[in-house]
JSON list of C-alpha atoms in Angstrom, two decimals:
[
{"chain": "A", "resi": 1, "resn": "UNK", "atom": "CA", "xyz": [6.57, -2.44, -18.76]},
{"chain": "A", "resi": 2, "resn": "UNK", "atom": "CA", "xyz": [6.26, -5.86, -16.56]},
{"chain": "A", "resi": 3, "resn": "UNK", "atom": "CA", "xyz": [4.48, -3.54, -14.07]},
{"chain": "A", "resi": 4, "resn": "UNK", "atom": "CA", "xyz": [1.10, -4.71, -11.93]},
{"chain": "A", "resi": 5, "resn": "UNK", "atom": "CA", "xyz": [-1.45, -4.01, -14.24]},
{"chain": "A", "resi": 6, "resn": "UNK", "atom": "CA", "xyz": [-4.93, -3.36, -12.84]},
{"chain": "A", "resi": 7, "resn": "UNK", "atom": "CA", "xyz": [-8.12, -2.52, -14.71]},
{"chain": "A", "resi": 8, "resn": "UNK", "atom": "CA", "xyz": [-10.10, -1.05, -15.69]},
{"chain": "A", "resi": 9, "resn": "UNK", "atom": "CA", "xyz": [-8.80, 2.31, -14.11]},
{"chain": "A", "resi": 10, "resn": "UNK", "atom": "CA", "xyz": [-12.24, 3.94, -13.32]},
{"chain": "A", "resi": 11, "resn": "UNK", "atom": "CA", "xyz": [-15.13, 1.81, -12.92]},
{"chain": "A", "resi": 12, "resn": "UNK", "atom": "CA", "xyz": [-18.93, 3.73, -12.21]},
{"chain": "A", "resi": 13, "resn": "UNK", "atom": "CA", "xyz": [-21.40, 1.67, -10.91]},
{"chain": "A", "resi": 14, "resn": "UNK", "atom": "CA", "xyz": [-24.94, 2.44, -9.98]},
{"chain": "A", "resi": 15, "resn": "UNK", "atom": "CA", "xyz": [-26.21, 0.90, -6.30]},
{"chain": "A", "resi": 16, "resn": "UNK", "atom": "CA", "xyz": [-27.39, -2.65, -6.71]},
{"chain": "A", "resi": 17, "resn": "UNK", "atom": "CA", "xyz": [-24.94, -3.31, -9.54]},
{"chain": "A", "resi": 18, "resn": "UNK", "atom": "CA", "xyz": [-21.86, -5.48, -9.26]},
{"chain": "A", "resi": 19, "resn": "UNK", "atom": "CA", "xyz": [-18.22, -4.17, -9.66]},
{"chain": "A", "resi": 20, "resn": "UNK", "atom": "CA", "xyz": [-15.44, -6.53, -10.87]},
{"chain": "A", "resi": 21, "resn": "UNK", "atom": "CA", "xyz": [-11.65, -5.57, -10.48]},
{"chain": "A", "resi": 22, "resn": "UNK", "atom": "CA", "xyz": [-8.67, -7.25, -12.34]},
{"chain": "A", "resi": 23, "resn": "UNK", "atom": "CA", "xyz": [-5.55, -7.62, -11.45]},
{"chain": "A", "resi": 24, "resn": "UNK", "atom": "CA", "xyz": [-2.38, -9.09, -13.27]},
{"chain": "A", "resi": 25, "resn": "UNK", "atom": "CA", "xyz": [0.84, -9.16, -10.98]},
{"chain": "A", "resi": 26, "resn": "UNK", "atom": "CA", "xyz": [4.19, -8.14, -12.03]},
{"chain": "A", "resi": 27, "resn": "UNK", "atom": "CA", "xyz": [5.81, -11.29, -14.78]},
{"chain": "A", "resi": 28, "resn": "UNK", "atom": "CA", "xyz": [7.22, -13.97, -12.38]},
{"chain": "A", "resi": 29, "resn": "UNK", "atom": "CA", "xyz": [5.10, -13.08, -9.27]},
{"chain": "A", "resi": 30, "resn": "UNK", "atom": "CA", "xyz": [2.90, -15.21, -7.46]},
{"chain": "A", "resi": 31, "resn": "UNK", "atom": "CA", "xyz": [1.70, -13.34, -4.28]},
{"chain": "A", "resi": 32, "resn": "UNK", "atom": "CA", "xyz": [-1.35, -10.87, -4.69]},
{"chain": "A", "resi": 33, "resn": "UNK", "atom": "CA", "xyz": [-2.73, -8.63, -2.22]},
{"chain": "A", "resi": 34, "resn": "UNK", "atom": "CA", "xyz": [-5.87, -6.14, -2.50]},
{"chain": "A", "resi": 35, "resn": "UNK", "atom": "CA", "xyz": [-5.76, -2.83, -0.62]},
{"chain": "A", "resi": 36, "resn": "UNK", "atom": "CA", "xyz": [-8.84, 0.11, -0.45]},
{"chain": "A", "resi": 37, "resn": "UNK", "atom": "CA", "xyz": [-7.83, 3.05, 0.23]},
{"chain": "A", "resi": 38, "resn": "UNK", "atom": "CA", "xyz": [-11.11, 4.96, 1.21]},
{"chain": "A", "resi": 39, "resn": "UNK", "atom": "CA", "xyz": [-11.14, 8.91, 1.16]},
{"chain": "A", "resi": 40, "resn": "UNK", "atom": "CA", "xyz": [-8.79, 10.68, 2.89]},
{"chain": "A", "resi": 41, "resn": "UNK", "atom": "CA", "xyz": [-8.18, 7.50, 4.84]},
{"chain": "A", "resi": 42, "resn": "UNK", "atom": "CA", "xyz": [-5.34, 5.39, 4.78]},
{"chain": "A", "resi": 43, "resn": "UNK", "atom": "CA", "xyz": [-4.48, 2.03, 3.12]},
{"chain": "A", "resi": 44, "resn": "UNK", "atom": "CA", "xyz": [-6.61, -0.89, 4.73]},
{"chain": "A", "resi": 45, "resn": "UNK", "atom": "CA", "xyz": [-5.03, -4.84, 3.43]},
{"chain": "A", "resi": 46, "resn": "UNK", "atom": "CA", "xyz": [-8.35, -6.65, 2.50]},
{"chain": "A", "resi": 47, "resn": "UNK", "atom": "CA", "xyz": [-7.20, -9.87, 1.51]},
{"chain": "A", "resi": 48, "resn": "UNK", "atom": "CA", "xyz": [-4.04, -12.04, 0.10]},
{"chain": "A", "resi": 49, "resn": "UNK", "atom": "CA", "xyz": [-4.16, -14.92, -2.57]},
{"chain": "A", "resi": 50, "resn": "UNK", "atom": "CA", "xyz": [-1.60, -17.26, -4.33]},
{"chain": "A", "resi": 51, "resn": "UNK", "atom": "CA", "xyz": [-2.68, -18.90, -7.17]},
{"chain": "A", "resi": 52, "resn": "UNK", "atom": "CA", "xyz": [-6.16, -20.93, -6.63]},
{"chain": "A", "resi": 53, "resn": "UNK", "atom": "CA", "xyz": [-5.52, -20.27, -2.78]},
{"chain": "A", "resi": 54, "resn": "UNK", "atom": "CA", "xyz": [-7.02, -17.53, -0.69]},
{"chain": "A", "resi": 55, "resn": "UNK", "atom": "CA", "xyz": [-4.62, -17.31, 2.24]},
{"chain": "A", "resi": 56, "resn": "UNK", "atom": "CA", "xyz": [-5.41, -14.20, 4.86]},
{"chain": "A", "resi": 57, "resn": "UNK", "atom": "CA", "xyz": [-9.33, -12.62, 4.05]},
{"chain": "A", "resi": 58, "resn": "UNK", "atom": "CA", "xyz": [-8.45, -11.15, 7.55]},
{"chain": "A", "resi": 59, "resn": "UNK", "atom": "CA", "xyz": [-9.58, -7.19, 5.68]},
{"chain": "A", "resi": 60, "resn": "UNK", "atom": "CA", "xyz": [-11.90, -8.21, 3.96]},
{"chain": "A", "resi": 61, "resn": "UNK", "atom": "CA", "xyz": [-15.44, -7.65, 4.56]},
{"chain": "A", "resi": 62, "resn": "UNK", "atom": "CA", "xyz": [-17.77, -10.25, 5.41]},
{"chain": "A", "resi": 63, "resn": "UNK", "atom": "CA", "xyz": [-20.94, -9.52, 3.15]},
{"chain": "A", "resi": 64, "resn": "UNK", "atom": "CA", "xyz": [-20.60, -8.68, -0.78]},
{"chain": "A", "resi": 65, "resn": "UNK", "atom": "CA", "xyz": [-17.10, -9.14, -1.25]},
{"chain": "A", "resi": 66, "resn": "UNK", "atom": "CA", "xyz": [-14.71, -11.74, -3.04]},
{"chain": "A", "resi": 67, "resn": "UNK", "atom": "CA", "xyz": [-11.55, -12.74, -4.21]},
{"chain": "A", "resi": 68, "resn": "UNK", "atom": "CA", "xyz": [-9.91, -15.50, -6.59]},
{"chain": "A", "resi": 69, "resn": "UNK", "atom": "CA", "xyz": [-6.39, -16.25, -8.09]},
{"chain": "A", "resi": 70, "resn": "UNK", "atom": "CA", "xyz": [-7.04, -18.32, -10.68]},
{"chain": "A", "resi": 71, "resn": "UNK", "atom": "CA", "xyz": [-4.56, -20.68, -12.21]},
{"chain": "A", "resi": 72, "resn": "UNK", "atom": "CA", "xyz": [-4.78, -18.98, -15.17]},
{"chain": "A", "resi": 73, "resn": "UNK", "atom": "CA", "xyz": [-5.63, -15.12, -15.53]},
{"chain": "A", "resi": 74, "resn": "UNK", "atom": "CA", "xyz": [-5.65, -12.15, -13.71]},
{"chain": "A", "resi": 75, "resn": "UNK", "atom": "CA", "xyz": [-6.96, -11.81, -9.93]},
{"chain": "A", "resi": 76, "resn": "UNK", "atom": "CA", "xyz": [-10.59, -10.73, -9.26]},
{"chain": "A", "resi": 77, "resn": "UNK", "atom": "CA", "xyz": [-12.12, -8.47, -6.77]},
{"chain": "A", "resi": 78, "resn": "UNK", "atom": "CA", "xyz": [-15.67, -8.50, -7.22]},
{"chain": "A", "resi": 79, "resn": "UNK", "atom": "CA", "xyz": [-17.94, -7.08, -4.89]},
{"chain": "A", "resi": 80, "resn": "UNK", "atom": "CA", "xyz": [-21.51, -7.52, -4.74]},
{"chain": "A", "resi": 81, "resn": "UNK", "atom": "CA", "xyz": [-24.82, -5.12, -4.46]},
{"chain": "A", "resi": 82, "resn": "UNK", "atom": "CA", "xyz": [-22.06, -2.34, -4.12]},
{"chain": "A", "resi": 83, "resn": "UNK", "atom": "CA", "xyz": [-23.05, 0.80, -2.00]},
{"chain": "A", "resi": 84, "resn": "UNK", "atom": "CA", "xyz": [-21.94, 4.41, -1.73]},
{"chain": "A", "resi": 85, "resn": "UNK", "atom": "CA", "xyz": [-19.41, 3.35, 0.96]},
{"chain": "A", "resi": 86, "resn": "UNK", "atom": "CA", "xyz": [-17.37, 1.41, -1.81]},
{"chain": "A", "resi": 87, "resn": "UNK", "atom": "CA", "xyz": [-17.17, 4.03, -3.53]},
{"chain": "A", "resi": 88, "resn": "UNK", "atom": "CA", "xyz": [-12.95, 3.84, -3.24]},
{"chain": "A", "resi": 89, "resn": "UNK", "atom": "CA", "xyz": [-9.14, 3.39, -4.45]},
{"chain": "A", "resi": 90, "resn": "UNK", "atom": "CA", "xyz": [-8.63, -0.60, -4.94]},
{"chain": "A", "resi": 91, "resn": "UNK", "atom": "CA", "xyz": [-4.98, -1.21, -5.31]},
{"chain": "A", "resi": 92, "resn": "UNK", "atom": "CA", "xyz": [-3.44, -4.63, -5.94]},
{"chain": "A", "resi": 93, "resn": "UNK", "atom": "CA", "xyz": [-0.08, -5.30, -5.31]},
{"chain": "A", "resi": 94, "resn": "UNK", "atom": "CA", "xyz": [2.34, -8.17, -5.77]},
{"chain": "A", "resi": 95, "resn": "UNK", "atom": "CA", "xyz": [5.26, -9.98, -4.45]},
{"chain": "A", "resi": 96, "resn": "UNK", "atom": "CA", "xyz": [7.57, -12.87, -5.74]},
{"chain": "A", "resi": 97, "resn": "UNK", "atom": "CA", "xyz": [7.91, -14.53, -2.79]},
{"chain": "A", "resi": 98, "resn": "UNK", "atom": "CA", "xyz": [5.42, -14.47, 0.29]},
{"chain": "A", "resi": 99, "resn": "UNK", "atom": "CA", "xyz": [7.37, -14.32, 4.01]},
{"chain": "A", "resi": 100, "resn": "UNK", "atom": "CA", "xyz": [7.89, -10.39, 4.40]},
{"chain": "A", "resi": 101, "resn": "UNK", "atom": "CA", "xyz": [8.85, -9.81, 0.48]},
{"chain": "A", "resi": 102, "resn": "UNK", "atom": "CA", "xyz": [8.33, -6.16, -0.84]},
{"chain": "A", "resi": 103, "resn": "UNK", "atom": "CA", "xyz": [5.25, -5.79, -2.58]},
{"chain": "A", "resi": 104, "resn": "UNK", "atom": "CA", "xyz": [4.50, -3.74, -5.43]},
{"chain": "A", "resi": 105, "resn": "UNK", "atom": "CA", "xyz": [1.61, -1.77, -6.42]},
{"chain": "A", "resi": 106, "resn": "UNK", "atom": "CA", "xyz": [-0.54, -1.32, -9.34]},
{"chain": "A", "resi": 107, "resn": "UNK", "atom": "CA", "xyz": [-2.06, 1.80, -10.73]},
{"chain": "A", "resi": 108, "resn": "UNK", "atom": "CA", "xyz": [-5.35, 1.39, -9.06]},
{"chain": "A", "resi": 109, "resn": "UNK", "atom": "CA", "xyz": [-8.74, 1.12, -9.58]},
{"chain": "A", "resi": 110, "resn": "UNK", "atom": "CA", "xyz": [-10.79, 3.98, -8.56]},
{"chain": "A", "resi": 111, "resn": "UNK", "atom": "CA", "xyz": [-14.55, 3.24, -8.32]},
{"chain": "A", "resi": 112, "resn": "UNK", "atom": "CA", "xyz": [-17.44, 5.09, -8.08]},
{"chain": "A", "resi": 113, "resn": "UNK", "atom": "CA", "xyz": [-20.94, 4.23, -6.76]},
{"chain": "A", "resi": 114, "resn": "UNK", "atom": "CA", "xyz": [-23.63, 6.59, -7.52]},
{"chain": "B", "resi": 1, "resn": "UNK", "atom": "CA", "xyz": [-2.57, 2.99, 20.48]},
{"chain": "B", "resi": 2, "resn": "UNK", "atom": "CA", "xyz": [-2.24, 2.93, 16.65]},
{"chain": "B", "resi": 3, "resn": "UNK", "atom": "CA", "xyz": [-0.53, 0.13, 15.48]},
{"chain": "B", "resi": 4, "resn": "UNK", "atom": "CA", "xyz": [1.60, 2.40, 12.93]},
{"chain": "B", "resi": 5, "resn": "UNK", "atom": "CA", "xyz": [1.87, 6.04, 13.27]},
{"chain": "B", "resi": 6, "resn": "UNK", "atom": "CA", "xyz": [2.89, 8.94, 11.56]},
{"chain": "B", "resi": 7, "resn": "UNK", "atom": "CA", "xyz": [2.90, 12.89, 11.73]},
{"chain": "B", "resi": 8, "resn": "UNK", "atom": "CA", "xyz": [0.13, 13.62, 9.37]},
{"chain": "B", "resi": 9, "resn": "UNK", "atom": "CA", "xyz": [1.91, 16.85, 8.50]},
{"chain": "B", "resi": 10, "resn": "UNK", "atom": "CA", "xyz": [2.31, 18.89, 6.41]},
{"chain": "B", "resi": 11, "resn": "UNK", "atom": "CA", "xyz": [6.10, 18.80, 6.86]},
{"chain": "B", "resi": 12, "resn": "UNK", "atom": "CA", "xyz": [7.27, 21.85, 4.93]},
{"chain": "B", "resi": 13, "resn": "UNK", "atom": "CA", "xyz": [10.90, 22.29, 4.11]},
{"chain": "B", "resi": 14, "resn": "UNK", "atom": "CA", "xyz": [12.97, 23.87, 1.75]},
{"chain": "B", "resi": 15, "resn": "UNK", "atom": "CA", "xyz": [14.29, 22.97, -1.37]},
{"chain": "B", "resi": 16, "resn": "UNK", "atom": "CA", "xyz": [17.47, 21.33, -0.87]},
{"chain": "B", "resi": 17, "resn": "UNK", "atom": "CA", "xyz": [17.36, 20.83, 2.66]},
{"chain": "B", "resi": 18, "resn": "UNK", "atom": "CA", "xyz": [17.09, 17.79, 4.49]},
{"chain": "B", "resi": 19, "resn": "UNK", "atom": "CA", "xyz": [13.29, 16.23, 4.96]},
{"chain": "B", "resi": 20, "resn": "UNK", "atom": "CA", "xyz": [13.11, 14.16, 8.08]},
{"chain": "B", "resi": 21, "resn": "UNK", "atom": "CA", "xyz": [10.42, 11.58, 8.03]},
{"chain": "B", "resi": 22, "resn": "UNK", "atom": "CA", "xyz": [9.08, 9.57, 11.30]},
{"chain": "B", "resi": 23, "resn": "UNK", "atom": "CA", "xyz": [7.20, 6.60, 11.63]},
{"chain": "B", "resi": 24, "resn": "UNK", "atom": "CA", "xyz": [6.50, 4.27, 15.36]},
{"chain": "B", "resi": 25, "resn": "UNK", "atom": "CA", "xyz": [5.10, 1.22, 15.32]},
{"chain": "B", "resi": 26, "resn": "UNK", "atom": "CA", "xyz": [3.44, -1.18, 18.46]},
{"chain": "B", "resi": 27, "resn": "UNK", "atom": "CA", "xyz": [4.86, -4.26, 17.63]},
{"chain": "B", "resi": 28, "resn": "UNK", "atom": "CA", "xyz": [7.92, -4.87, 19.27]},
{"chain": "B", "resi": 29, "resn": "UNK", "atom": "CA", "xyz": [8.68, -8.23, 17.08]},
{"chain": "B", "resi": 30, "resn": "UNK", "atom": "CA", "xyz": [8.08, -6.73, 13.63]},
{"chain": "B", "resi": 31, "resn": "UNK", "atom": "CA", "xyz": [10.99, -7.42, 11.21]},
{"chain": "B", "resi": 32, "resn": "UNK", "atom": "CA", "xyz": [9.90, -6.07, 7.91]},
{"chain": "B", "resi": 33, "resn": "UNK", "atom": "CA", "xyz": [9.67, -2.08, 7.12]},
{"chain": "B", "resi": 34, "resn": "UNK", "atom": "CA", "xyz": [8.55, -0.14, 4.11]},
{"chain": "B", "resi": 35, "resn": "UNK", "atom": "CA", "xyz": [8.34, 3.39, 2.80]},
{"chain": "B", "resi": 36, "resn": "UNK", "atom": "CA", "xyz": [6.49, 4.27, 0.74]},
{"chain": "B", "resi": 37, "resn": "UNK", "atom": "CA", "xyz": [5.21, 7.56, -1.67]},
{"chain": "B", "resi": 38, "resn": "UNK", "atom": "CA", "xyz": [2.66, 8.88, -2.90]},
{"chain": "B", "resi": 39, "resn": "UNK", "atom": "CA", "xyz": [1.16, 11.17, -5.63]},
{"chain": "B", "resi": 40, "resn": "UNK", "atom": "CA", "xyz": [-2.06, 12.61, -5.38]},
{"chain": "B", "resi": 41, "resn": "UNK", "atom": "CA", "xyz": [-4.22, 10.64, -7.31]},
{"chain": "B", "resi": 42, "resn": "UNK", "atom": "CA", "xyz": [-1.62, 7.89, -7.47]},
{"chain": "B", "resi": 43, "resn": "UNK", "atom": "CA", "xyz": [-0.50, 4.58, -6.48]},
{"chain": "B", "resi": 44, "resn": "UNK", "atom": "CA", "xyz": [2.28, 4.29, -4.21]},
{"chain": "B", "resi": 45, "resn": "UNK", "atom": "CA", "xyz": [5.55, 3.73, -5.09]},
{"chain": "B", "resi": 46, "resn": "UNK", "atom": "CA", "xyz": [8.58, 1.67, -3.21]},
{"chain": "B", "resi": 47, "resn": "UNK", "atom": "CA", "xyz": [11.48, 3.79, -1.83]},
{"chain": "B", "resi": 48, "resn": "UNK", "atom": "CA", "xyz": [13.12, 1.48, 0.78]},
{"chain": "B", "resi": 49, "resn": "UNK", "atom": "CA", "xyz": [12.72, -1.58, 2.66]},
{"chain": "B", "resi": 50, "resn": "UNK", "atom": "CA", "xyz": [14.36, -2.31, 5.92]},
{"chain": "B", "resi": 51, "resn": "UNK", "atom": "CA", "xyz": [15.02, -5.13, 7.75]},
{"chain": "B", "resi": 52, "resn": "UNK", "atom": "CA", "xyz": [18.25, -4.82, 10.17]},
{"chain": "B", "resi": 53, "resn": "UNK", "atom": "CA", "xyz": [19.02, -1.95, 12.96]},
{"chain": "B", "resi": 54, "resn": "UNK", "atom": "CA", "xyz": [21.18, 1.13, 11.36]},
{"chain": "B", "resi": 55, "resn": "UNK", "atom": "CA", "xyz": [20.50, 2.91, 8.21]},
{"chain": "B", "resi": 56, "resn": "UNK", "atom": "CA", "xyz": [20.38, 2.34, 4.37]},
{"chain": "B", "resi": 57, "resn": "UNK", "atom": "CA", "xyz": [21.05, 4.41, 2.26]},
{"chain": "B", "resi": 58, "resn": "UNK", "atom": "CA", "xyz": [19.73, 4.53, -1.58]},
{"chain": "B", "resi": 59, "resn": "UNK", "atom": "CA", "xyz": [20.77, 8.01, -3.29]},
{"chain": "B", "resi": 60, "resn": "UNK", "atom": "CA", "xyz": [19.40, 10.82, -1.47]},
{"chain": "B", "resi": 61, "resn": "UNK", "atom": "CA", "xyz": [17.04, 8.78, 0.53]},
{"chain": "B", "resi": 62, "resn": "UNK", "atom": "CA", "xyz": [18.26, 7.46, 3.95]},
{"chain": "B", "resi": 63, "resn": "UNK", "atom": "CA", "xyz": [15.95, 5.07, 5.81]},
{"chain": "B", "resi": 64, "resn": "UNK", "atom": "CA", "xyz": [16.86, 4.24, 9.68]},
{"chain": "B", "resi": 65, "resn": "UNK", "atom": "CA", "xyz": [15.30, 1.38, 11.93]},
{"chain": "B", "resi": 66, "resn": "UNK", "atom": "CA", "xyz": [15.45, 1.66, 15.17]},
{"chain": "B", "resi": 67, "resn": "UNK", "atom": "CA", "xyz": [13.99, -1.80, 16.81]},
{"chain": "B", "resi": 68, "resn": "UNK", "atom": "CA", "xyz": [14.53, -1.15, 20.44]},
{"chain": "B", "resi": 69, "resn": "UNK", "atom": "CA", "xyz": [12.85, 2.41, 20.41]},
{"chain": "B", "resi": 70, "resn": "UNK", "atom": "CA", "xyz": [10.22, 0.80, 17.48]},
{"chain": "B", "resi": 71, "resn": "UNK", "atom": "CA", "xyz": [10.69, 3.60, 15.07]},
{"chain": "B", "resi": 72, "resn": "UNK", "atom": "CA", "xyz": [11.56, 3.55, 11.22]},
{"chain": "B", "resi": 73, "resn": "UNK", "atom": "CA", "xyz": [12.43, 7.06, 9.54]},
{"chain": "B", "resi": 74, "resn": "UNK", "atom": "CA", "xyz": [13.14, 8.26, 6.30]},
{"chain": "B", "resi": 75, "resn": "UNK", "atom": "CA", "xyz": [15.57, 11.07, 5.40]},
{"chain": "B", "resi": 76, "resn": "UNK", "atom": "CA", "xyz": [15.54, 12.83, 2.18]},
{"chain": "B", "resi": 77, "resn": "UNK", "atom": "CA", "xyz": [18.56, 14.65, 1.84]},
{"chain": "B", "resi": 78, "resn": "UNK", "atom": "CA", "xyz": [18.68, 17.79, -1.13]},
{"chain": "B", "resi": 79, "resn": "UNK", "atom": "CA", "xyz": [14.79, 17.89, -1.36]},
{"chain": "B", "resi": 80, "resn": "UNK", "atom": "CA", "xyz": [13.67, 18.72, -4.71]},
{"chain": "B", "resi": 81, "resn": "UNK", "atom": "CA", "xyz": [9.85, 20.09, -5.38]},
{"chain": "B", "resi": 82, "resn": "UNK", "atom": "CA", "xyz": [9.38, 16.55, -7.01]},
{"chain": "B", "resi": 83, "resn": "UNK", "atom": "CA", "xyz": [9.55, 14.98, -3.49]},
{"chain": "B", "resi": 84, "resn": "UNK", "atom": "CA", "xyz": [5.96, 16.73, -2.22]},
{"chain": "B", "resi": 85, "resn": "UNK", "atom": "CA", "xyz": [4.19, 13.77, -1.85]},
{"chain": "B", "resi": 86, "resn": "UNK", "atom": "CA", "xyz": [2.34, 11.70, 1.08]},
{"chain": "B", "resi": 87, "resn": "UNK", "atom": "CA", "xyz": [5.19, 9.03, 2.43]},
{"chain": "B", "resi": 88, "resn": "UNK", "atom": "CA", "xyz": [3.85, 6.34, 3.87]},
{"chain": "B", "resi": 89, "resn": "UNK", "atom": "CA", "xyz": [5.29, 4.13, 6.23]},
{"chain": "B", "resi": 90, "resn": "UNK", "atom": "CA", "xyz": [4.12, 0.45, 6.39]},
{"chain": "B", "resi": 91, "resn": "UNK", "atom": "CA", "xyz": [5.15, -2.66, 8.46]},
{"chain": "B", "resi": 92, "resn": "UNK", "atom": "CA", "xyz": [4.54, -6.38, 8.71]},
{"chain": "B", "resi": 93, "resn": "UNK", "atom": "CA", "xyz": [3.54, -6.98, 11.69]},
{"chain": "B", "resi": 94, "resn": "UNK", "atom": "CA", "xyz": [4.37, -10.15, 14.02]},
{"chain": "B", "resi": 95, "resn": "UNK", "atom": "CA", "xyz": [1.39, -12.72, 13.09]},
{"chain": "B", "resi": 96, "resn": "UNK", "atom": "CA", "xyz": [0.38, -10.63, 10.16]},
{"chain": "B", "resi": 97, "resn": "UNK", "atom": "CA", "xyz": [1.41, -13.34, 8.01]},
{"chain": "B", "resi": 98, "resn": "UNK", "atom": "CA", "xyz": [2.23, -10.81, 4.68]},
{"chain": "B", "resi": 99, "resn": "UNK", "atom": "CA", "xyz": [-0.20, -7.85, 4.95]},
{"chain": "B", "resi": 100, "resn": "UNK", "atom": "CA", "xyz": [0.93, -4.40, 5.31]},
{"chain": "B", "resi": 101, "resn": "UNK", "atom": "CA", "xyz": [-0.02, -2.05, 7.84]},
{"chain": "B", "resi": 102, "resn": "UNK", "atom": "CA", "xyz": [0.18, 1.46, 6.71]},
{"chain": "B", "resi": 103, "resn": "UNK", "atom": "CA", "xyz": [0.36, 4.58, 8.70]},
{"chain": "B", "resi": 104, "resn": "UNK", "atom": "CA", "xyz": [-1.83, 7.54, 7.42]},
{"chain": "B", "resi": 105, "resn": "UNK", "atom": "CA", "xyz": [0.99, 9.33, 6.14]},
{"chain": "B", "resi": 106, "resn": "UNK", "atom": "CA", "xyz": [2.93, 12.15, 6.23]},
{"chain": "B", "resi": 107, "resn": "UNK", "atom": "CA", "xyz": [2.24, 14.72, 3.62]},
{"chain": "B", "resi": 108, "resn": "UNK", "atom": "CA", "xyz": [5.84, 16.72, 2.75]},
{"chain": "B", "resi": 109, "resn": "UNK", "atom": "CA", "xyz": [5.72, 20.14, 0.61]},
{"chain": "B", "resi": 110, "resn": "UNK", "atom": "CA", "xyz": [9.27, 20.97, -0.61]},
{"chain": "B", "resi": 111, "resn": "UNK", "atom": "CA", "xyz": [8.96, 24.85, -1.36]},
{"chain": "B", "resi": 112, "resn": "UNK", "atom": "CA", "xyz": [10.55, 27.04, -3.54]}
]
């Protein structure tokens, strides 16, 4: 399956620690987008990246957060000092082309901050 | 005014009727529209894009744009207890560069 793989699936963290989120897009895509999708809420875009470019952070919080592309490996979404309020569904999708291309999701990371 | 809106539902029909699915949207120049569905405890899941006035049809799902009025739907024709999900409409909005904006969903429960 040439799916978007994400991992790992669950992630626990206590308050303080850091949480780190992988993403690998679908084989042959370039575009990578992170999505949380907080409790009973709706899917909020937090940030878009091409390879070694960040390219709209517009979603993504100002404090604690980050993303990178790499050139090579998966995509990281690492957030800092995480709080209860992370506590969330991350979702990563991807896209071939940029420009209004359908994007495609990955299972989802579902982390929990005690 | 949201900028993408949906019935939050739940829609209930019956099995194998026709599930009718609406979505607005604020942006009057938006070009690119998705739906969208999901499991509980999923990810979602592509059913259609659109991008030109009229319908599209793929199987039993039937997604219509609507630019002038600014409203996408989605019509799921012999509805199957599979199809209870949350459907999701999302849109690319003008100067959005390539994010989605999602709607909150409408939850559908085909019944037996």
């Amino acid at each position: 399956n040439a799916g978007v793989m994400q991992n790992p699936r669950h992630l626990v963290r206590r308050r303080g620690q850091e949480a780190r989120l992988r993403c690998s897009p679908m084989k042959g895509h370039s575009h990578v987008y992170w999505y949380r999708q907080l409790p009973e809420e709706g899917l909020k875009f937090m940030v878009y990246l091409q390879k070694e470019n960040i390219i709209d952070e517009s979603g993504m919080p100002k404090e604690r957060f980050s993303a990178e592309f790499p050139k090579e490996g998966p995509s990281i979404l690492r957030i800092q000092q995480v709080v209860r309020g992370d506590s969330a569904a991350y979702f990563c999708a991807s896209s071939p082309r940029g420009s209004q291309d359908t994007q495609y999701f990955g299972p989802g990371t579902r982390l929990t901050v005690l | 005014q949201k900028e993408v809106e949906q019935n939050s539902g739940p829609l209930s029909v019956p099995e194998g009727a026709i599930a009718s699915l609406n979505c607005t949207y604020s942006d009057r120049g938006s070009q690119s529209f998705f739906w969208y569905r999901q499991y509980s405890g999923k990810s979602p899941e592509l059913i259609m894009s659109i991008y030109s006035n009229g319908d599209k049809e793929d199987g039993r799902f039937t997604a219509q744009l609507n630019k002038a009025s600014q409203y996408v739907s989605l019509l799921i024709r012999d509805s199957q207890p599979s199809d209870s999900a949350t459907y999701l409409c999302a849109v690319i909005l003008t100067g959005g560069g390539n994010k989605l904006t999602f709607g909150t969903g409408t939850q559908l429960k085909v019944e037996l």
